[in-house]
């Protein structure tokens, strides 16, 4: 008879925690890395948690950050568990050897969700497969929405990013006791998580905490402070309260979330609209993260891997019938995309010449995808030769989604059998592809080489899921060339007339947002 191993116990700087043995690895959930960010700590930078006596149980996921639910249109594809409680600044650890001395590679996961949704408890992010392959996997909860990224005159900006930095410091101080090597930390994330990584790589306070980084479908960026300020002011107007942190801290949490959800309906990666985001604050984010990584000394010794899915935009446009609405808008949507990307008519005209059979929505979606992801990632790779780029191209078996945003996650984590992964992938996801991608992420975390040539003048990109996995040299460079020297649009720089008649003059992003009638904020 095989003896059942005792629950693993590990000491942290704030107290001991008891995890569980599951599927051959040790799992610790809900470990606090900072104090609950409520009461006098609301809208303030994170503070260390209160130490505890005895052994704290770490068998269940901790509370999630306050967030509005996904709309019905997106909830059919995306899962977002909600665990109530104030102690939401917590993290989870999966490890094959819970004890000091092993010094295994560490991977720290930052979830996506447009900085307004998501959590470390999404089943797709289960870390057991990484742990089985010799990785200590850490996943992090952080403040979201107005609690984490509101811009106020009376509170420091970027509270959620400060949470992530506090979690990284916890990893540096504590992960050795869980079997990890604090000098071999790979920070990886998707969408808003990847955008956060770009900011952390450029943050002075994070230097030396990260050895490698993987940016999945999210490039370094900063949002204009006025854009975030408008989001806060619109919420304040609806709630009839001053647009200050002190006033928002007095608002019922449920009302705050409902108001955030209502105002956030106008947010979309495709057409813009008000949104929360990381801002340059002169402190934790002293300059635009992309500029800091392109032209500064930030993260000089950090290995980079970056990539996108071939049809990112389809998750932004398929739910709720947005794809068809963009098609009906035609030239109006193209004009909105020009304003969104700050280019003239020559860019959409070039896309249509390269893909004459593409619908308006496909042209708009691909333009915005390239503007938000492929272009900045190519620029960053040009500035940092040896970086590794990839494209995920396997199409979901669900109608219309193609190789959409977030589809690669079940493959990377090896959790494609989870019902939450099948909500996006459908049935029949190829296990061989999942094994291949998962191995590449593990290898990169171990020694910086995922298995294909790093970036050089030939512009190699690893293609996953489009036939046999291969490295393509300069895929779709013709589209990227359209952006070289593209000028900011003038009010009259609209696409040429279509069969439906000439486009209206003076089109702006706001009019496109209104006419789309977005069904809910989308994941990014």
Coordinates of C-alpha atoms in Angstrom, one line a residue:
X1 CA 0.0 0.0 0.0
X2 CA 1.4 3.4 -1.1
X3 CA 1.7 5.9 1.7
X4 CA -0.1 9.2 1.0
X5 CA 2.5 12.0 1.3
X6 CA 1.9 14.6 4.0
X7 CA 0.7 18.0 2.8
X8 CA 3.7 20.2 1.9
X9 CA 4.5 23.1 4.2
X10 CA 6.8 25.9 3.1
X11 CA 7.9 29.0 5.1
X12 CA 7.5 32.5 3.5
X13 CA 8.7 35.8 4.9
X14 CA 5.2 36.4 6.3
X15 CA 4.5 32.9 7.7
X16 CA 4.3 29.2 6.8
X17 CA 1.8 27.9 4.2
X18 CA 0.4 24.4 3.7
X19 CA -0.3 23.3 0.1
X20 CA -1.5 20.0 -1.5
X21 CA 0.0 17.2 -3.5
X22 CA -1.9 17.0 -6.7
X23 CA -1.1 14.9 -9.8
X24 CA 2.5 14.5 -8.7
X25 CA 3.3 18.1 -7.9
X26 CA 2.9 20.4 -4.9
X27 CA 0.3 23.2 -5.2
X28 CA -0.1 26.3 -3.0
X29 CA -3.0 28.6 -3.7
X30 CA -4.1 32.0 -2.4
X31 CA -0.8 33.0 -0.7
X32 CA -1.0 36.7 0.1
X33 CA 1.9 38.8 -1.3
X34 CA 0.4 42.1 -0.1
X35 CA -2.2 43.3 2.3
X36 CA -5.9 43.6 1.3
X37 CA -6.1 46.9 -0.8
X38 CA -9.3 48.2 0.9
X39 CA -10.2 50.5 3.7
X40 CA -7.4 53.0 4.2
X41 CA -5.3 51.1 1.6
X42 CA -7.8 51.6 -1.2
X43 CA -6.3 53.2 -4.3
X44 CA -3.0 53.2 -2.6
X45 CA 0.3 51.3 -3.5
X46 CA 0.4 47.8 -2.1
X47 CA 1.7 47.2 1.4
X48 CA 3.2 44.0 2.8
X49 CA 0.7 41.5 4.4
X50 CA 0.4 41.2 8.1
X51 CA 2.5 38.2 9.3
X52 CA 0.6 35.2 10.6
X53 CA 1.3 32.7 13.3
X54 CA 1.1 29.0 12.7
X55 CA 0.6 27.4 9.3
X56 CA -1.8 29.1 6.9
X57 CA -3.9 26.8 4.7
X58 CA -3.1 27.3 1.0
X59 CA -5.4 24.7 -0.5
X60 CA -7.9 26.9 -2.4
X61 CA -7.7 29.9 -4.7
X62 CA -7.8 33.2 -2.9
X63 CA -10.2 36.0 -3.5
X64 CA -10.2 37.6 -7.0
X65 CA -10.0 41.4 -7.6
X66 CA -13.3 43.2 -7.9
X67 CA -14.5 43.1 -11.6
X68 CA -17.7 43.2 -13.6
X69 CA -18.7 40.0 -15.3
X70 CA -18.2 39.4 -19.0
X71 CA -21.2 40.2 -21.1
X72 CA -23.2 37.2 -22.3
X73 CA -21.7 37.6 -25.8
X74 CA -18.2 37.1 -24.4
X75 CA -19.0 34.8 -21.5
X76 CA -19.8 32.0 -24.0
X77 CA -16.1 32.0 -25.0
X78 CA -14.3 33.2 -21.9
X79 CA -14.3 32.0 -18.3
X80 CA -13.7 34.3 -15.3
X81 CA -14.1 32.8 -11.8
X82 CA -15.2 35.2 -9.1
X83 CA -14.0 34.4 -5.5
X84 CA -15.3 36.9 -3.0
X85 CA -13.2 38.5 -0.3
X86 CA -10.9 41.5 0.3
X87 CA -7.6 39.6 0.4
X88 CA -7.3 39.6 -3.4
X89 CA -3.5 40.4 -3.7
X90 CA -2.5 36.7 -3.7
X91 CA -0.7 34.2 -5.8
X92 CA -0.4 30.5 -6.5
X93 CA 2.6 28.2 -6.8
X94 CA 3.0 24.8 -8.6
X95 CA 6.3 23.1 -7.9
X96 CA 7.8 19.6 -8.4
X97 CA 10.2 20.1 -5.4
X98 CA 8.8 22.2 -2.5
X99 CA 12.0 22.9 -0.7
X100 CA 15.2 24.9 -0.8
X101 CA 18.1 23.8 -2.9
X102 CA 16.5 22.6 -6.1
X103 CA 16.9 26.0 -7.9
X104 CA 14.6 25.2 -10.7
X105 CA 13.6 27.7 -13.4
X106 CA 10.6 29.9 -12.4
X107 CA 7.8 31.2 -14.6
X108 CA 5.5 34.0 -13.4
X109 CA 2.1 34.3 -15.2
X110 CA 0.2 37.6 -15.6
X111 CA -3.3 37.0 -16.9
X112 CA -5.1 39.1 -19.5
X113 CA -8.6 40.7 -19.5
X114 CA -8.2 44.3 -20.6
X115 CA -7.0 45.2 -17.1
X116 CA -10.6 45.0 -16.0
X117 CA -11.3 41.2 -15.9
X118 CA -9.5 37.9 -15.4
X119 CA -7.8 36.1 -12.5
X120 CA -5.1 33.6 -11.7
X121 CA -7.9 31.1 -11.0
X122 CA -9.0 30.5 -14.6
X123 CA -8.7 26.7 -15.1
X124 CA -6.8 27.2 -18.4
X125 CA -3.9 28.6 -16.3
X126 CA -3.4 25.5 -14.2
X127 CA 0.4 25.1 -13.8
X128 CA 0.7 21.4 -13.2
X129 CA 2.1 20.6 -16.6
X130 CA 4.9 23.2 -16.2
X131 CA 5.7 21.8 -12.8
X132 CA 5.8 18.2 -14.1
X133 CA 8.4 19.5 -16.6
X134 CA 10.7 21.0 -13.9
X135 CA 9.3 24.5 -13.7
X136 CA 8.1 26.4 -10.6
X137 CA 5.0 28.1 -11.9
X138 CA 3.6 31.2 -10.1
X139 CA 0.3 32.9 -11.1
X140 CA -0.7 36.3 -9.8
X141 CA -3.9 38.2 -9.0
X142 CA -3.7 42.0 -9.2
X143 CA -6.1 45.0 -8.9
X144 CA -8.2 45.6 -12.0
X145 CA -10.3 48.4 -13.5
X146 CA -10.8 51.6 -11.7
X147 CA -9.3 50.1 -8.5
X148 CA -6.1 49.2 -10.2
X149 CA -5.8 51.7 -13.2
X150 CA -8.0 54.7 -12.4
X151 CA -6.2 58.0 -12.8
X152 CA -7.0 60.4 -10.0
X153 CA -5.5 63.7 -8.8
X154 CA -5.2 62.4 -5.2
X155 CA -3.7 58.9 -5.6
X156 CA -0.7 57.3 -7.3
X157 CA -1.3 55.9 -10.8
X158 CA -0.9 52.3 -11.9
X159 CA -1.9 50.6 -8.6
X160 CA -2.4 47.3 -10.5
X161 CA 1.1 47.5 -12.0
X162 CA 2.5 48.2 -8.5
X163 CA 0.8 45.0 -7.3
X164 CA 2.5 43.0 -10.0
X165 CA 5.9 44.5 -9.0
X166 CA 5.2 43.6 -5.4
X167 CA 4.5 40.0 -6.5
X168 CA 7.7 39.9 -8.4
X169 CA 9.6 41.1 -5.3
X170 CA 7.8 38.4 -3.3
X171 CA 9.0 35.8 -5.9
X172 CA 12.6 37.1 -5.6
X173 CA 12.5 36.8 -1.8
X174 CA 10.5 33.7 -1.4
X175 CA 10.6 31.4 -4.3
X176 CA 13.8 29.6 -3.3
X177 CA 11.9 28.0 -0.4
X178 CA 9.5 26.5 -3.0
X179 CA 12.4 25.0 -5.1
X180 CA 12.8 27.9 -7.5
X181 CA 15.8 29.9 -8.6
X182 CA 15.2 33.6 -8.1
X183 CA 17.9 34.4 -10.7
X184 CA 16.1 32.4 -13.4
X185 CA 12.7 34.0 -13.5
X186 CA 10.7 34.2 -16.8
X187 CA 7.8 36.6 -16.7
X188 CA 5.1 35.6 -19.2
X189 CA 1.6 36.9 -19.9
X190 CA -1.0 37.3 -22.5
X191 CA -2.9 40.4 -23.8
X192 CA -3.1 42.9 -20.9
X193 CA -0.7 40.7 -19.0
X194 CA 1.8 41.0 -21.8
X195 CA 1.3 44.8 -21.9
X196 CA 2.0 44.8 -18.2
X197 CA 5.2 42.9 -18.7
X198 CA 6.4 45.5 -21.2
X199 CA 5.9 48.2 -18.5
X200 CA 7.6 46.1 -15.9
X201 CA 10.6 45.4 -18.1
X202 CA 11.0 49.2 -18.5
X203 CA 10.3 50.0 -14.8
X204 CA 13.4 51.0 -12.8
X205 CA 12.0 49.1 -9.7
X206 CA 11.9 45.8 -11.6
X207 CA 15.4 45.8 -12.9
X208 CA 17.2 42.6 -11.9
X209 CA 14.0 40.7 -11.0
X210 CA 13.4 39.1 -14.5
X211 CA 15.8 37.0 -16.6
X212 CA 13.5 36.3 -19.5
X213 CA 10.1 37.4 -20.7
X214 CA 7.3 36.1 -23.0
X215 CA 4.8 38.7 -24.4
X216 CA 1.8 36.9 -25.9
X217 CA -0.6 39.1 -27.9
X218 CA 0.4 42.3 -26.1
X219 CA 3.1 44.8 -26.9
X220 CA 4.6 47.4 -24.6
X221 CA 2.5 50.6 -24.5
X222 CA 1.2 53.4 -22.4
X223 CA -2.2 55.0 -22.6
X224 CA -2.7 58.7 -22.7
X225 CA -3.5 59.9 -19.3
X226 CA -6.4 62.0 -20.6
X227 CA -8.0 58.8 -22.0
X228 CA -8.0 57.2 -18.6
X229 CA -9.0 60.4 -16.9
X230 CA -12.1 60.6 -19.2
X231 CA -13.0 57.1 -18.2
X232 CA -12.9 58.1 -14.5
X233 CA -14.9 61.3 -15.2
X234 CA -17.6 59.4 -17.1
X235 CA -18.0 57.0 -14.1
X236 CA -18.1 60.0 -11.7
X237 CA -20.8 61.7 -13.8
X238 CA -23.0 58.6 -13.7
X239 CA -22.5 58.2 -10.0
X240 CA -22.9 61.9 -9.3
X241 CA -19.6 62.0 -7.3
X242 CA -16.3 63.9 -7.6
X243 CA -13.7 62.2 -9.8
X244 CA -11.3 61.6 -6.9
X245 CA -10.0 58.5 -5.3
X246 CA -11.3 59.7 -1.9
X247 CA -14.8 60.1 -3.3
X248 CA -14.7 56.7 -5.2
X249 CA -13.5 55.0 -2.1
X250 CA -16.8 56.0 -0.4
X251 CA -18.9 54.4 -3.3
X252 CA -20.6 51.0 -2.8
X253 CA -18.4 48.4 -4.5
X254 CA -21.3 46.9 -6.4
X255 CA -22.3 50.3 -7.8
X256 CA -18.7 51.1 -8.8
X257 CA -18.5 47.8 -10.7
X258 CA -21.8 48.3 -12.5
X259 CA -20.8 51.8 -13.5
X260 CA -17.5 50.6 -14.7
X261 CA -19.1 47.9 -16.8
X262 CA -21.6 50.4 -18.3
X263 CA -18.9 52.9 -19.3
X264 CA -16.6 50.2 -20.4
X265 CA -19.1 49.0 -23.1
X266 CA -17.5 51.5 -25.4
X267 CA -14.1 50.0 -25.0
X268 CA -12.7 47.9 -27.9
X269 CA -9.2 47.3 -29.2
X270 CA -10.5 47.7 -32.8
X271 CA -12.2 51.1 -32.5
X272 CA -10.7 52.5 -29.2
X273 CA -13.1 54.2 -26.9
X274 CA -12.5 55.0 -23.2
X275 CA -10.4 52.4 -21.4
X276 CA -8.2 51.8 -18.4
X277 CA -4.5 51.4 -19.1
X278 CA -1.0 51.9 -17.9
X279 CA 0.0 55.5 -17.9
X280 CA 3.4 57.3 -17.7
X281 CA 3.4 58.5 -14.1
X282 CA 7.0 59.8 -13.7
X283 CA 7.5 57.1 -11.0
X284 CA 7.0 53.4 -11.6
X285 CA 6.5 54.2 -15.3
X286 CA 8.9 57.1 -16.0
X287 CA 8.5 57.0 -19.8
X288 CA 6.6 55.2 -22.5
X289 CA 7.6 51.5 -22.0
X290 CA 8.1 50.8 -25.7
X291 CA 10.4 53.8 -26.1
X292 CA 12.3 52.8 -23.0
X293 CA 12.9 49.3 -24.4
X294 CA 13.7 50.6 -27.9
X295 CA 16.0 53.5 -27.0
X296 CA 17.0 53.0 -23.4
X297 CA 19.0 50.6 -21.3
X298 CA 16.0 49.0 -19.6
X299 CA 16.0 45.2 -19.4
X300 CA 19.3 45.1 -21.3
X301 CA 20.1 41.5 -20.3
X302 CA 16.5 40.1 -20.6
X303 CA 15.8 37.4 -23.2
X304 CA 12.6 38.1 -25.1
X305 CA 10.0 35.9 -26.9
X306 CA 7.0 37.6 -28.5
X307 CA 4.1 36.6 -30.6
X308 CA 0.5 36.9 -31.8
X309 CA -2.3 34.8 -33.1
X310 CA -3.0 35.0 -36.8
X311 CA -6.6 36.3 -36.4
X312 CA -6.4 38.2 -33.1
X313 CA -9.3 40.5 -34.0
X314 CA -11.9 37.7 -34.4
X315 CA -12.4 37.4 -30.6
X316 CA -12.9 41.2 -30.6
X317 CA -15.5 41.2 -33.4
X318 CA -17.2 37.8 -33.6
X319 CA -19.1 37.8 -30.2
X320 CA -22.3 39.7 -30.4
X321 CA -22.2 39.9 -34.2
X322 CA -19.7 42.8 -34.3
X323 CA -18.0 41.3 -37.4
X324 CA -21.2 41.7 -39.4
X325 CA -21.8 45.2 -38.1
X326 CA -18.3 46.3 -39.1
X327 CA -18.9 44.9 -42.6
X328 CA -22.2 46.8 -42.9
X329 CA -20.4 50.0 -41.9
X330 CA -17.9 49.4 -44.6
X331 CA -16.1 52.7 -45.4
X332 CA -17.1 54.2 -42.1
X333 CA -15.4 51.4 -40.2
X334 CA -12.3 51.8 -42.4
X335 CA -12.2 55.5 -41.6
X336 CA -12.5 54.7 -37.9
X337 CA -9.6 52.2 -38.2
X338 CA -7.5 54.9 -40.0
X339 CA -8.1 57.2 -37.1
X340 CA -7.5 54.4 -34.6
X341 CA -4.1 53.6 -36.2
X342 CA -3.3 57.2 -37.1
X343 CA -2.6 56.6 -40.8
X344 CA -3.9 57.8 -44.1
X345 CA -5.9 56.1 -46.7
X346 CA -2.9 54.5 -48.4
X347 CA -2.7 51.9 -45.7
X348 CA -6.2 50.4 -45.9
X349 CA -6.0 50.8 -49.7
X350 CA -2.8 48.7 -49.6
X351 CA -4.4 46.0 -47.5
X352 CA -7.2 45.7 -49.9
X353 CA -4.8 45.4 -52.8
X354 CA -3.0 42.6 -51.1
X355 CA -6.2 40.9 -50.1
X356 CA -8.8 41.9 -52.6
X357 CA -11.3 39.2 -51.4
X358 CA -11.2 40.4 -47.7
X359 CA -14.3 41.8 -46.2
X360 CA -14.2 45.2 -44.6
X361 CA -14.2 43.7 -41.1
X362 CA -11.2 41.6 -42.0
X363 CA -9.3 44.5 -43.3
X364 CA -10.1 46.6 -40.3
X365 CA -9.3 43.8 -37.9
X366 CA -6.0 43.0 -39.5
X367 CA -5.0 46.6 -39.7
X368 CA -5.6 47.1 -36.0
X369 CA -3.9 43.8 -35.1
X370 CA -0.8 44.9 -37.0
X371 CA -0.9 48.4 -35.5
X372 CA -1.2 47.1 -31.9
X373 CA 0.9 43.9 -32.1
X374 CA 3.0 43.0 -35.1
X375 CA 4.5 46.4 -35.8
X376 CA 5.7 47.2 -32.3
X377 CA 6.9 43.6 -31.8
X378 CA 8.9 43.8 -35.0
X379 CA 10.3 47.1 -34.0
X380 CA 11.3 45.7 -30.6
X381 CA 12.9 42.7 -32.2
X382 CA 14.8 44.9 -34.6
X383 CA 16.2 46.8 -31.6
X384 CA 17.0 43.6 -29.7
X385 CA 18.4 41.0 -32.1
X386 CA 18.2 37.4 -30.9
X387 CA 14.6 37.8 -29.7
X388 CA 12.3 35.0 -30.7
X389 CA 9.0 35.7 -32.5
X390 CA 6.1 33.3 -33.2
X391 CA 2.7 33.2 -34.8
X392 CA -0.1 30.9 -33.7
X393 CA -2.2 29.9 -36.7
X394 CA -4.4 26.9 -35.7
X395 CA -8.0 27.8 -36.2
X396 CA -10.7 27.1 -33.6
X397 CA -13.3 24.6 -34.6
X398 CA -16.0 27.0 -33.5
X399 CA -17.6 29.1 -36.3
X400 CA -15.9 32.4 -37.2
X401 CA -13.2 32.5 -34.5
X402 CA -10.3 31.4 -36.7
X403 CA -6.9 31.7 -34.9
X404 CA -8.3 34.3 -32.5
X405 CA -7.0 36.2 -29.5
X406 CA -6.3 34.0 -26.4
X407 CA -6.7 30.7 -28.4
X408 CA -3.1 29.7 -27.8
X409 CA -3.4 29.6 -24.0
X410 CA -4.7 26.1 -23.6
X411 CA -1.8 24.9 -25.9
X412 CA 0.9 26.7 -23.9
X413 CA -0.4 25.5 -20.5
X414 CA -1.3 22.0 -21.8
X415 CA -4.8 22.4 -20.5
X416 CA -6.7 22.0 -23.8
X417 CA -8.8 19.2 -22.1
X418 CA -10.3 21.7 -19.7
X419 CA -14.0 22.7 -20.5
X420 CA -12.9 26.3 -20.2
X421 CA -10.3 25.9 -23.0
X422 CA -12.9 24.1 -25.2
X423 CA -15.2 27.1 -24.9
X424 CA -12.8 28.9 -27.2
X425 CA -11.1 26.1 -29.1
X426 CA -14.1 23.8 -29.7
X427 CA -13.5 20.1 -29.9
X428 CA -10.6 18.3 -31.5
X429 CA -7.6 20.6 -30.6
X430 CA -4.5 18.7 -31.6
X431 CA -2.5 17.4 -28.7
X432 CA 0.7 17.2 -30.7
X433 CA 0.6 21.0 -31.3
X434 CA 0.0 21.6 -27.6
X435 CA 3.0 19.4 -26.6
X436 CA 5.2 21.2 -29.1
X437 CA 4.2 24.7 -27.9
X438 CA 4.4 23.8 -24.2
X439 CA 7.9 22.3 -24.8
X440 CA 9.0 25.5 -26.5
X441 CA 7.9 27.7 -23.5
X442 CA 9.6 25.3 -21.0
X443 CA 12.8 25.4 -23.0
X444 CA 12.8 29.1 -23.3
X445 CA 12.4 29.4 -19.5
X446 CA 15.2 27.0 -18.9
X447 CA 17.9 28.4 -21.2
X448 CA 16.4 31.1 -23.4
X449 CA 16.2 28.9 -26.6
X450 CA 12.7 27.8 -27.5
X451 CA 13.9 25.8 -30.5
X452 CA 14.2 28.2 -33.4
X453 CA 16.5 30.9 -34.6
X454 CA 16.5 34.2 -33.0
X455 CA 15.7 37.5 -34.8
X456 CA 18.1 38.7 -37.4
X457 CA 18.1 40.3 -40.8
X458 CA 16.1 37.4 -42.2
X459 CA 13.2 38.1 -39.8
X460 CA 12.4 34.5 -38.7
X461 CA 9.0 33.8 -37.2
X462 CA 8.0 30.4 -35.9
X463 CA 4.6 29.4 -37.2
X464 CA 2.5 27.1 -34.9
X465 CA -0.6 25.3 -36.2
X466 CA -0.5 26.0 -39.9
X467 CA 0.5 22.6 -41.2
X468 CA 3.9 21.4 -40.1
X469 CA 5.5 23.7 -37.5
X470 CA 8.1 25.7 -39.3
X471 CA 10.1 28.9 -39.2
X472 CA 9.1 31.4 -41.9
X473 CA 11.4 34.2 -43.0
X474 CA 9.6 37.6 -43.1
X475 CA 6.0 36.4 -43.2
X476 CA 3.6 39.1 -44.3
X477 CA 6.3 41.7 -44.7
X478 CA 4.4 43.2 -47.5
X479 CA 1.7 44.4 -45.1
X480 CA 4.2 45.8 -42.7
X481 CA 5.8 47.7 -45.5
X482 CA 2.6 49.6 -46.0
X483 CA 3.1 51.3 -42.6
X484 CA 6.5 52.7 -43.4
X485 CA 6.2 56.5 -43.7
X486 CA 2.4 56.4 -43.3
X487 CA 1.2 59.8 -42.2
X488 CA -1.4 60.6 -39.6
X489 CA -4.8 60.9 -41.2
X490 CA -6.4 64.2 -42.2
X491 CA -10.1 64.7 -41.6
X492 CA -10.6 64.3 -45.4
X493 CA -8.3 61.2 -45.7
X494 CA -11.0 58.7 -46.1
X495 CA -11.2 55.4 -48.0
X496 CA -12.5 55.7 -51.6
X497 CA -16.2 55.3 -52.3
X498 CA -17.6 51.8 -52.2
X499 CA -20.6 50.2 -53.9
X500 CA -22.7 51.5 -51.1
X501 CA -21.9 55.1 -51.9
X502 CA -19.2 57.6 -50.7
X503 CA -18.1 57.5 -47.1
X504 CA -19.3 60.3 -44.8
X505 CA -16.9 63.2 -44.3
X506 CA -15.2 63.9 -40.9
X507 CA -15.7 60.4 -39.6
X508 CA -14.2 59.9 -36.1
X509 CA -13.7 56.9 -33.8
X510 CA -16.5 58.0 -31.5
X511 CA -19.1 57.8 -34.3
X512 CA -17.9 54.3 -35.2
X513 CA -18.1 53.2 -31.5
X514 CA -21.7 54.5 -31.3
X515 CA -22.8 52.8 -34.5
X516 CA -21.3 49.5 -33.5
X517 CA -23.3 49.3 -30.3
X518 CA -20.7 47.2 -28.6
X519 CA -22.1 44.4 -26.4
X520 CA -19.5 44.6 -23.7
X521 CA -15.8 45.2 -23.1
X522 CA -13.5 42.7 -24.8
X523 CA -10.5 40.9 -23.6
X524 CA -7.1 42.4 -24.2

